[in-house]
Amino acid sequence: MPSREDITYFGAGPALLPTDVLETAAASLLNYKDTGLGIAEHSHRSELATNIINEAKADLASYLDIPEDYEVLFMQGGGTGEFSATAYNLVGAWVERKKKAIFGDLKADEVNDPTLMQQLKTTIDKELKLDYIITGGWSQKAAAEAARLLGPEHVNVVADARQINDGKFGKIPDESTWKLSEDAAMVYYCDNETVDGVEFPAFPKCLEPKADGSGPIVVADMSSNILSRRVPVRNFSAIFFGAQKNLGSTGVTVVIIKKDLLPPKLQQPSASLMRKLALPIPPIILQYEIIAKNNSLYNTLSIFDVYVAGQVLKKLLNTYPDKAAGQEAVSAKKAQLIYGALEAHPDVYKIVPDKAVRSRMNICFRVTKGGDVDGSERAFLKESTAQGLTGLKGHRSVGGIRASSYNSIPMKGAEALAQFVEEFAKA
């Protein structure tokens, strides 16, 4: 029976957690700060819980250099929940802006003017668009959810990587080919696609804000590469990510959102107005303004999961004086080691994505040794597991091998995998 020290787990998520963080969390589950109660037993309304949330928010802001005009929300529902939440909230923000442009400063009882209401409805029918850059399975699902909620006529596919790669994911279309809407409610992209091993090498140039601060409403899913590199937060209106890759355990989802999209700067349209406009009304638990107003405590948040995330952040801050830049250098080096070993044996391994967009987090490849892909991959997985290198099986939808080199994978783990890749190729 292997011990924790005997294996390096490369699973795509839930991911490996630092052992010392787990040890601290385990002790806190029994007795947190000598209160006689475990952390999961304390009320989410307690001062203790508020302090845990505020510390985690402050540490995340420090590590990623989040500006003061952004809010951090702890939510539930994972990245999939955020596919819906971003659509709901940013469509609401778009409608509110259009309403103000058409109705001006009319009082609430004057908003029912039939001529102006028809003008607003016509504007929505003709102009409301959510833009999606599809580069893998997760962005594909995000676009599909928006189409389900709002209707496909309101979803604009800016680019679809499959159209330039024989129907498969593995590339990012050149920005010159992107077809952005003129005034999209949001432009969504997934910064790192875990299934297909595709990562944006940098923030897209065509989405950068202009000198006057104007620009598209950009939303990014960073569930699988957050905390692994520096993030130009000011380029985004919202960033969301599940905790279970680089931040903590399954059960908490984080949203970093510009305060301009929250009260008092911007109010969401009333439910009655959205019904008149035949637009969906979000569940209250997915409304960003409600979560922000209640400091993420509108309902019973898992304080234990926030605590684990907070401990991971403290460890990162203690490990890297230069914060995200320090982890970025380590992440790049680990990826270079593994990709280098694979590239050294092109007759045995085929790396799935194009070199220009290879993910540092999810290294996807096929084993083609002897021409028997299925047999070679079964042998690769069996022998790697015997050496304590586990969790390497690719996603069920695409097969192959996937090594997820999240922050918690130590350098020696990456070195061990690179060595095994070499040895298997030569055997």
CSV table of C-alpha atoms in Angstrom, one decimal:
chain,number,residue,atom,x,y,z
A,1,MET,CA,0.0,0.0,0.0
A,2,PRO,CA,1.7,3.2,-1.1
A,3,SER,CA,2.1,6.1,1.3
A,4,ARG,CA,1.5,9.8,0.3
A,5,GLU,CA,5.2,10.2,-0.1
A,6,ASP,CA,5.4,7.4,-2.6
A,7,ILE,CA,3.4,8.9,-5.3
A,8,THR,CA,3.1,12.0,-7.5
A,9,TYR,CA,-0.4,12.6,-8.5
A,10,PHE,CA,-0.8,14.2,-12.0
A,11,GLY,CA,-4.6,14.1,-12.0
A,12,ALA,CA,-6.5,17.0,-13.7
A,13,GLY,CA,-8.7,17.7,-10.7
A,14,PRO,CA,-9.4,17.6,-7.9
A,15,ALA,CA,-5.7,18.1,-7.8
A,16,LEU,CA,-2.9,17.3,-5.3
A,17,LEU,CA,-2.8,19.5,-2.3
A,18,PRO,CA,0.4,20.4,-0.3
A,19,THR,CA,0.8,17.9,2.5
A,20,ASP,CA,1.5,20.6,5.1
A,21,VAL,CA,-1.6,22.4,4.2
A,22,LEU,CA,-3.6,19.2,4.6
A,23,GLU,CA,-2.0,18.5,8.0
A,24,THR,CA,-3.0,22.0,9.2
A,25,ALA,CA,-6.5,21.6,7.8
A,26,ALA,CA,-6.9,18.2,9.4
A,27,ALA,CA,-6.0,19.5,12.8
A,28,SER,CA,-8.4,22.5,12.3
A,29,LEU,CA,-11.2,20.1,11.5
A,30,LEU,CA,-10.9,18.7,15.1
A,31,ASN,CA,-10.3,21.8,17.0
A,32,TYR,CA,-9.9,25.3,15.4
A,33,LYS,CA,-7.8,27.8,17.5
A,34,ASP,CA,-8.6,26.0,20.7
A,35,THR,CA,-12.3,26.7,20.4
A,36,GLY,CA,-13.2,23.1,21.1
A,37,LEU,CA,-15.0,22.9,17.8
A,38,GLY,CA,-13.7,22.0,14.3
A,39,ILE,CA,-13.7,24.7,11.6
A,40,ALA,CA,-16.5,23.0,9.7
A,41,GLU,CA,-18.7,23.2,12.8
A,42,HIS,CA,-18.5,26.9,13.3
A,43,SER,CA,-21.3,29.2,12.1
A,44,HIS,CA,-20.6,30.9,8.8
A,45,ARG,CA,-22.1,34.0,10.5
A,46,SER,CA,-19.4,34.0,13.2
A,47,GLU,CA,-16.6,36.5,13.4
A,48,LEU,CA,-14.2,33.6,13.0
A,49,ALA,CA,-15.7,32.8,9.6
A,50,THR,CA,-15.6,36.5,8.5
A,51,ASN,CA,-12.0,36.7,9.4
A,52,ILE,CA,-11.1,33.6,7.3
A,53,ILE,CA,-12.9,35.1,4.3
A,54,ASN,CA,-11.3,38.5,4.7
A,55,GLU,CA,-7.8,37.0,5.1
A,56,ALA,CA,-8.2,34.8,2.0
A,57,LYS,CA,-9.5,37.8,0.0
A,58,ALA,CA,-6.6,39.9,1.1
A,59,ASP,CA,-4.0,37.2,0.4
A,60,LEU,CA,-5.4,36.6,-3.1
A,61,ALA,CA,-5.3,40.3,-3.8
A,62,SER,CA,-1.7,40.5,-2.7
A,63,TYR,CA,-0.6,37.4,-4.6
A,64,LEU,CA,-2.2,38.5,-7.9
A,65,ASP,CA,-1.9,42.2,-7.4
A,66,ILE,CA,-5.6,42.7,-7.7
A,67,PRO,CA,-6.4,46.5,-7.9
A,68,GLU,CA,-8.7,48.0,-5.2
A,69,ASP,CA,-11.5,48.7,-7.7
A,70,TYR,CA,-12.1,44.9,-8.0
A,71,GLU,CA,-14.1,42.7,-5.6
A,72,VAL,CA,-13.4,39.1,-4.7
A,73,LEU,CA,-16.4,36.8,-4.3
A,74,PHE,CA,-16.5,33.2,-2.9
A,75,MET,CA,-19.3,31.3,-4.5
A,76,GLN,CA,-20.5,27.7,-5.2
A,77,GLY,CA,-21.4,25.9,-8.4
A,78,GLY,CA,-17.9,25.5,-9.9
A,79,GLY,CA,-16.9,26.8,-13.3
A,80,THR,CA,-20.0,25.3,-14.8
A,81,GLY,CA,-22.1,27.4,-12.5
A,82,GLU,CA,-20.2,30.5,-13.7
A,83,PHE,CA,-21.0,29.7,-17.3
A,84,SER,CA,-24.6,30.6,-16.3
A,85,ALA,CA,-23.7,33.3,-13.7
A,86,THR,CA,-21.5,35.4,-16.1
A,87,ALA,CA,-24.2,35.3,-18.8
A,88,TYR,CA,-27.0,36.3,-16.4
A,89,ASN,CA,-25.1,39.1,-14.7
A,90,LEU,CA,-23.4,40.6,-17.7
A,91,VAL,CA,-26.5,40.5,-19.8
A,92,GLY,CA,-28.3,42.3,-17.0
A,93,ALA,CA,-25.5,44.9,-16.9
A,94,TRP,CA,-25.8,45.4,-20.7
A,95,VAL,CA,-29.6,45.8,-20.5
A,96,GLU,CA,-29.2,48.3,-17.7
A,97,ARG,CA,-26.9,50.4,-19.8
A,98,LYS,CA,-29.2,50.3,-22.7
A,99,LYS,CA,-32.2,51.1,-20.5
A,100,LYS,CA,-30.5,54.2,-19.2
A,101,ALA,CA,-29.5,55.3,-22.7
A,102,ILE,CA,-33.2,55.0,-23.9
A,103,PHE,CA,-35.1,56.0,-20.8
A,104,GLY,CA,-32.7,58.5,-19.3
A,105,ASP,CA,-33.7,59.7,-15.9
A,106,LEU,CA,-37.3,58.7,-16.0
A,107,LYS,CA,-38.8,57.6,-12.7
A,108,ALA,CA,-39.7,54.0,-12.0
A,109,ASP,CA,-43.4,54.5,-12.8
A,110,GLU,CA,-42.5,56.1,-16.1
A,111,VAL,CA,-40.4,53.1,-17.3
A,112,ASN,CA,-43.6,51.5,-18.6
A,113,ASP,CA,-43.9,53.9,-21.5
A,114,PRO,CA,-44.9,51.5,-24.3
A,115,THR,CA,-43.0,53.4,-27.0
A,116,LEU,CA,-39.7,53.4,-25.1
A,117,MET,CA,-40.3,49.8,-23.9
A,118,GLN,CA,-40.6,48.7,-27.6
A,119,GLN,CA,-37.5,50.6,-28.4
A,120,LEU,CA,-35.6,48.7,-25.7
A,121,LYS,CA,-37.0,45.3,-26.9
A,122,THR,CA,-36.0,46.1,-30.4
A,123,THR,CA,-32.5,47.0,-29.3
A,124,ILE,CA,-32.2,43.7,-27.4
A,125,ASP,CA,-33.4,41.7,-30.3
A,126,LYS,CA,-31.0,43.3,-32.8
A,127,GLU,CA,-27.9,44.1,-30.7
A,128,LEU,CA,-27.6,41.8,-27.7
A,129,LYS,CA,-24.7,39.5,-28.2
A,130,LEU,CA,-22.4,37.4,-26.0
A,131,ASP,CA,-19.1,36.6,-27.7
A,132,TYR,CA,-17.3,33.3,-27.2
A,133,ILE,CA,-13.8,32.3,-28.3
A,134,ILE,CA,-14.0,28.5,-28.6
A,135,THR,CA,-10.7,26.7,-28.1
A,136,GLY,CA,-11.6,23.6,-26.3
A,137,GLY,CA,-14.3,21.6,-24.5
A,138,TRP,CA,-14.9,24.1,-21.7
A,139,SER,CA,-15.4,27.2,-23.8
A,140,GLN,CA,-17.6,25.1,-26.1
A,141,LYS,CA,-19.8,24.2,-23.0
A,142,ALA,CA,-19.8,27.8,-21.9
A,143,ALA,CA,-21.1,29.0,-25.3
A,144,ALA,CA,-23.7,26.2,-25.3
A,145,GLU,CA,-25.0,27.3,-21.9
A,146,ALA,CA,-25.4,30.9,-23.1
A,147,ALA,CA,-27.3,29.7,-26.1
A,148,ARG,CA,-29.6,27.5,-23.9
A,149,LEU,CA,-30.3,30.4,-21.6
A,150,LEU,CA,-30.7,33.2,-24.1
A,151,GLY,CA,-31.2,31.6,-27.4
A,152,PRO,CA,-28.5,31.0,-30.1
A,153,GLU,CA,-29.4,34.2,-31.8
A,154,HIS,CA,-27.7,36.1,-29.0
A,155,VAL,CA,-24.5,34.1,-29.0
A,156,ASN,CA,-21.7,35.0,-31.4
A,157,VAL,CA,-18.8,32.5,-31.9
A,158,VAL,CA,-15.8,34.8,-32.4
A,159,ALA,CA,-13.6,31.9,-33.4
A,160,ASP,CA,-13.8,28.1,-33.3
A,161,ALA,CA,-10.4,26.4,-33.2
A,162,ARG,CA,-11.8,23.2,-34.8
A,163,GLN,CA,-12.3,25.1,-38.1
A,164,ILE,CA,-8.5,25.4,-38.5
A,165,ASN,CA,-7.5,22.0,-37.1
A,166,ASP,CA,-9.4,19.3,-39.0
A,167,GLY,CA,-12.4,19.4,-36.7
A,168,LYS,CA,-10.3,19.0,-33.5
A,169,PHE,CA,-9.1,21.3,-30.8
A,170,GLY,CA,-5.4,22.0,-30.4
A,171,LYS,CA,-4.8,25.5,-31.8
A,172,ILE,CA,-5.9,29.0,-31.2
A,173,PRO,CA,-7.1,30.9,-34.4
A,174,ASP,CA,-5.1,34.0,-35.3
A,175,GLU,CA,-6.7,37.1,-33.8
A,176,SER,CA,-6.9,38.7,-37.3
A,177,THR,CA,-9.6,36.1,-38.0
A,178,TRP,CA,-11.7,36.8,-34.9
A,179,LYS,CA,-15.2,38.2,-35.5
A,180,LEU,CA,-16.0,40.3,-32.4
A,181,SER,CA,-19.3,41.9,-31.9
A,182,GLU,CA,-19.5,45.7,-31.9
A,183,ASP,CA,-20.9,46.0,-28.4
A,184,ALA,CA,-21.0,42.5,-26.8
A,185,ALA,CA,-22.4,42.1,-23.3
A,186,MET,CA,-19.2,40.1,-22.7
A,187,VAL,CA,-16.3,38.4,-24.5
A,188,TYR,CA,-15.6,35.1,-22.9
A,189,TYR,CA,-12.5,32.8,-23.3
A,190,CYS,CA,-11.1,29.9,-21.3
A,191,ASP,CA,-7.5,30.7,-20.5
A,192,ASN,CA,-6.4,27.1,-20.2
A,193,GLU,CA,-8.4,24.1,-21.6
A,194,THR,CA,-7.7,21.1,-19.4
A,195,VAL,CA,-9.1,18.5,-21.7
A,196,ASP,CA,-7.2,19.6,-24.8
A,197,GLY,CA,-4.0,21.0,-23.3
A,198,VAL,CA,-4.4,24.4,-24.9
A,199,GLU,CA,-3.4,27.6,-23.1
A,200,PHE,CA,-3.4,31.2,-24.2
A,201,PRO,CA,0.2,32.3,-24.1
A,202,ALA,CA,-0.8,35.8,-23.2
A,203,PHE,CA,-3.8,38.1,-23.0
A,204,PRO,CA,-5.2,38.6,-26.5
A,205,LYS,CA,-4.0,41.9,-28.0
A,206,CYS,CA,-7.3,42.7,-29.7
A,207,LEU,CA,-9.1,42.6,-26.4
A,208,GLU,CA,-6.7,45.0,-24.6
A,209,PRO,CA,-8.3,48.1,-23.2
A,210,LYS,CA,-7.7,51.4,-25.0
A,211,ALA,CA,-5.7,54.3,-23.6
A,212,ASP,CA,-8.9,55.9,-22.3
A,213,GLY,CA,-9.8,52.7,-20.4
A,214,SER,CA,-12.6,51.7,-22.8
A,215,GLY,CA,-12.7,48.3,-24.4
A,216,PRO,CA,-14.7,45.1,-24.4
A,217,ILE,CA,-16.2,43.4,-21.3
A,218,VAL,CA,-13.7,40.5,-21.1
A,219,VAL,CA,-14.5,37.5,-18.9
A,220,ALA,CA,-12.0,34.6,-18.5
A,221,ASP,CA,-12.3,31.1,-17.0
A,222,MET,CA,-9.0,30.5,-15.2
A,223,SER,CA,-10.0,27.4,-13.3
A,224,SER,CA,-7.0,25.4,-14.2
A,225,ASN,CA,-4.1,27.9,-14.4
A,226,ILE,CA,-4.9,30.6,-11.8
A,227,LEU,CA,-2.1,31.3,-9.4
A,228,SER,CA,0.4,29.7,-11.8
A,229,ARG,CA,1.4,33.0,-13.5
A,230,ARG,CA,0.9,36.7,-13.4
A,231,VAL,CA,-2.5,38.0,-14.5
A,232,PRO,CA,-3.1,41.5,-16.0
A,233,VAL,CA,-6.3,41.9,-13.9
A,234,ARG,CA,-7.1,45.3,-15.2
A,235,ASN,CA,-7.7,43.9,-18.7
A,236,PHE,CA,-10.6,41.9,-17.4
A,237,SER,CA,-14.1,42.8,-16.2
A,238,ALA,CA,-14.4,39.4,-14.5
A,239,ILE,CA,-12.3,36.3,-13.8
A,240,PHE,CA,-13.6,33.1,-12.4
A,241,PHE,CA,-12.1,29.8,-11.2
A,242,GLY,CA,-12.9,26.7,-9.3
A,243,ALA,CA,-10.5,26.2,-6.4
A,244,GLN,CA,-9.7,22.5,-7.0
A,245,LYS,CA,-6.7,22.8,-9.3
A,246,ASN,CA,-4.3,25.4,-7.8
A,247,LEU,CA,-6.1,27.0,-5.0
A,248,GLY,CA,-7.7,24.4,-2.7
A,249,SER,CA,-10.4,21.8,-2.5
A,250,THR,CA,-13.6,21.2,-4.4
A,251,GLY,CA,-16.5,23.2,-3.1
A,252,VAL,CA,-15.6,26.9,-3.6
A,253,THR,CA,-15.5,29.0,-6.7
A,254,VAL,CA,-13.9,32.4,-6.8
A,255,VAL,CA,-14.9,35.4,-8.9
A,256,ILE,CA,-12.8,38.5,-9.3
A,257,ILE,CA,-15.0,41.3,-10.6
A,258,LYS,CA,-14.7,44.9,-11.4
A,259,LYS,CA,-16.7,47.1,-9.0
A,260,ASP,CA,-18.1,49.1,-11.9
A,261,LEU,CA,-20.4,46.1,-12.5
A,262,LEU,CA,-21.7,46.1,-8.9
A,263,PRO,CA,-23.8,48.5,-6.9
A,264,PRO,CA,-23.7,51.4,-6.3
A,265,LYS,CA,-22.0,51.9,-9.7
A,266,LEU,CA,-24.5,49.6,-11.5
A,267,GLN,CA,-27.7,48.0,-10.4
A,268,GLN,CA,-29.1,44.9,-12.1
A,269,PRO,CA,-32.5,45.4,-13.9
A,270,SER,CA,-35.5,44.4,-11.8
A,271,ALA,CA,-37.0,41.0,-12.2
A,272,SER,CA,-40.2,42.5,-13.5
A,273,LEU,CA,-38.4,44.4,-16.3
A,274,MET,CA,-36.4,41.3,-17.4
A,275,ARG,CA,-39.7,39.3,-17.6
A,276,LYS,CA,-41.2,42.0,-19.8
A,277,LEU,CA,-38.2,41.7,-22.0
A,278,ALA,CA,-38.4,37.9,-22.1
A,279,LEU,CA,-34.9,37.6,-20.7
A,280,PRO,CA,-33.9,35.0,-18.0
A,281,ILE,CA,-33.8,36.0,-14.4
A,282,PRO,CA,-30.8,34.6,-12.5
A,283,PRO,CA,-31.2,32.5,-9.3
A,284,ILE,CA,-30.5,34.8,-6.5
A,285,ILE,CA,-27.5,32.7,-5.5
A,286,LEU,CA,-25.8,33.5,-8.8
A,287,GLN,CA,-26.3,37.3,-8.6
A,288,TYR,CA,-23.0,38.9,-8.1
A,289,GLU,CA,-24.4,42.0,-6.4
A,290,ILE,CA,-26.1,39.8,-3.8
A,291,ILE,CA,-23.0,37.9,-3.1
A,292,ALA,CA,-20.8,41.0,-2.9
A,293,LYS,CA,-23.3,42.8,-0.6
A,294,ASN,CA,-23.2,39.9,1.8
A,295,ASN,CA,-19.4,39.4,1.7
A,296,SER,CA,-20.0,36.0,0.2
A,297,LEU,CA,-22.2,34.9,3.0
A,298,TYR,CA,-25.7,35.2,1.6
A,299,ASN,CA,-26.1,31.5,2.2
A,300,THR,CA,-24.1,28.8,4.0
A,301,LEU,CA,-20.7,29.0,2.4
A,302,SER,CA,-18.2,26.2,3.2
A,303,ILE,CA,-15.8,28.1,5.4
A,304,PHE,CA,-13.6,25.0,5.6
A,305,ASP,CA,-12.9,25.2,1.9
A,306,VAL,CA,-12.2,28.9,2.1
A,307,TYR,CA,-9.8,28.1,4.9
A,308,VAL,CA,-7.9,25.6,2.8
A,309,ALA,CA,-7.7,28.1,0.0
A,310,GLY,CA,-6.4,30.6,2.4
A,311,GLN,CA,-3.7,28.3,3.7
A,312,VAL,CA,-2.6,27.5,0.1
A,313,LEU,CA,-2.3,31.3,-0.5
A,314,LYS,CA,-0.3,31.8,2.6
A,315,LYS,CA,2.1,29.1,1.6
A,316,LEU,CA,2.5,30.6,-1.8
A,317,LEU,CA,3.2,34.1,-0.4
A,318,ASN,CA,5.7,32.6,2.0
A,319,THR,CA,7.4,30.6,-0.7
A,320,TYR,CA,7.6,33.3,-3.4
A,321,PRO,CA,8.6,36.8,-2.3
A,322,ASP,CA,7.9,37.9,-5.9
A,323,LYS,CA,4.5,36.3,-5.6
A,324,ALA,CA,2.9,35.0,-8.9
A,325,ALA,CA,6.1,35.8,-10.9
A,326,GLY,CA,8.0,33.2,-8.7
A,327,GLN,CA,5.5,30.5,-9.3
A,328,GLU,CA,5.3,31.3,-13.0
A,329,ALA,CA,9.1,30.6,-13.4
A,330,VAL,CA,8.7,27.3,-11.6
A,331,SER,CA,5.7,26.3,-13.7
A,332,ALA,CA,7.5,27.1,-16.9
A,333,LYS,CA,10.5,25.1,-15.9
A,334,LYS,CA,8.4,22.0,-15.0
A,335,ALA,CA,6.6,22.2,-18.3
A,336,GLN,CA,9.9,22.6,-20.3
A,337,LEU,CA,11.3,19.5,-18.6
A,338,ILE,CA,8.3,17.3,-19.5
A,339,TYR,CA,7.8,18.7,-23.0
A,340,GLY,CA,11.5,18.4,-23.7
A,341,ALA,CA,11.5,14.7,-22.8
A,342,LEU,CA,8.6,14.1,-25.1
A,343,GLU,CA,10.1,16.1,-28.0
A,344,ALA,CA,13.3,14.1,-27.8
A,345,HIS,CA,11.4,11.0,-29.0
A,346,PRO,CA,9.0,12.0,-31.8
A,347,ASP,CA,8.8,8.4,-32.9
A,348,VAL,CA,7.3,7.4,-29.6
A,349,TYR,CA,5.2,10.4,-28.5
A,350,LYS,CA,2.9,12.8,-30.2
A,351,ILE,CA,2.2,16.1,-28.4
A,352,VAL,CA,-1.5,17.0,-29.1
A,353,PRO,CA,-1.7,20.8,-29.2
A,354,ASP,CA,0.3,23.1,-31.5
A,355,LYS,CA,3.6,24.2,-29.9
A,356,ALA,CA,2.6,27.8,-29.8
A,357,VAL,CA,-0.4,27.1,-27.5
A,358,ARG,CA,0.8,24.2,-25.3
A,359,SER,CA,-0.5,24.3,-21.8
A,360,ARG,CA,1.9,24.5,-18.9
A,361,MET,CA,-0.7,23.0,-16.7
A,362,ASN,CA,-2.1,20.1,-18.7
A,363,ILE,CA,0.4,18.3,-20.9
A,364,CYS,CA,-1.6,16.2,-23.4
A,365,PHE,CA,0.1,13.6,-25.6
A,366,ARG,CA,-0.3,10.2,-27.3
A,367,VAL,CA,2.0,7.3,-27.1
A,368,THR,CA,2.6,5.8,-30.6
A,369,LYS,CA,5.4,3.3,-29.8
A,370,GLY,CA,5.4,0.5,-32.3
A,371,GLY,CA,2.3,1.8,-34.0
A,372,ASP,CA,0.0,0.3,-31.4
A,373,VAL,CA,-1.4,3.4,-29.7
A,374,ASP,CA,-3.9,1.7,-27.4
A,375,GLY,CA,-1.5,-1.0,-26.3
A,376,SER,CA,1.4,1.5,-25.8
A,377,GLU,CA,-0.7,3.8,-23.7
A,378,ARG,CA,-2.0,1.0,-21.5
A,379,ALA,CA,1.6,-0.1,-21.0
A,380,PHE,CA,2.7,3.6,-20.3
A,381,LEU,CA,0.0,4.0,-17.7
A,382,LYS,CA,0.6,0.6,-16.0
A,383,GLU,CA,4.4,1.2,-15.8
A,384,SER,CA,4.1,4.8,-14.7
A,385,THR,CA,1.7,3.9,-11.9
A,386,ALA,CA,4.1,1.2,-10.7
A,387,GLN,CA,6.7,3.9,-10.3
A,388,GLY,CA,4.3,6.2,-8.3
A,389,LEU,CA,3.4,8.5,-11.2
A,390,THR,CA,-0.4,8.4,-11.0
A,391,GLY,CA,-3.4,10.2,-12.5
A,392,LEU,CA,-2.0,10.3,-16.0
A,393,LYS,CA,-4.9,9.0,-18.0
A,394,GLY,CA,-6.3,11.4,-20.5
A,395,HIS,CA,-9.9,12.8,-20.4
A,396,ARG,CA,-12.5,10.2,-21.3
A,397,SER,CA,-13.7,12.3,-24.3
A,398,VAL,CA,-10.3,12.3,-26.0
A,399,GLY,CA,-8.2,9.5,-24.5
A,400,GLY,CA,-4.4,9.6,-24.5
A,401,ILE,CA,-2.2,10.7,-21.7
A,402,ARG,CA,-2.5,13.9,-19.7
A,403,ALA,CA,0.0,15.1,-17.1
A,404,SER,CA,-1.4,17.9,-15.0
A,405,SER,CA,1.5,19.9,-13.6
A,406,TYR,CA,-0.4,22.1,-11.2
A,407,ASN,CA,1.4,24.3,-8.6
A,408,SER,CA,1.4,21.5,-6.0
A,409,ILE,CA,3.5,19.2,-8.3
A,410,PRO,CA,7.1,19.6,-7.0
A,411,MET,CA,10.0,20.0,-9.3
A,412,LYS,CA,11.2,16.5,-8.4
A,413,GLY,CA,7.8,15.2,-9.5
A,414,ALA,CA,8.2,16.8,-12.9
A,415,GLU,CA,11.8,15.5,-13.1
A,416,ALA,CA,10.6,12.0,-12.2
A,417,LEU,CA,8.0,12.0,-15.0
A,418,ALA,CA,10.5,13.4,-17.5
A,419,GLN,CA,12.9,10.6,-16.6
A,420,PHE,CA,10.2,8.0,-17.0
A,421,VAL,CA,9.2,9.4,-20.4
A,422,GLU,CA,12.8,8.9,-21.5
A,423,GLU,CA,13.1,5.4,-20.0
A,424,PHE,CA,9.8,4.2,-21.6
A,425,ALA,CA,10.9,5.5,-25.0
A,426,LYS,CA,14.2,3.6,-24.9
A,427,ALA,CA,12.8,0.3,-23.4
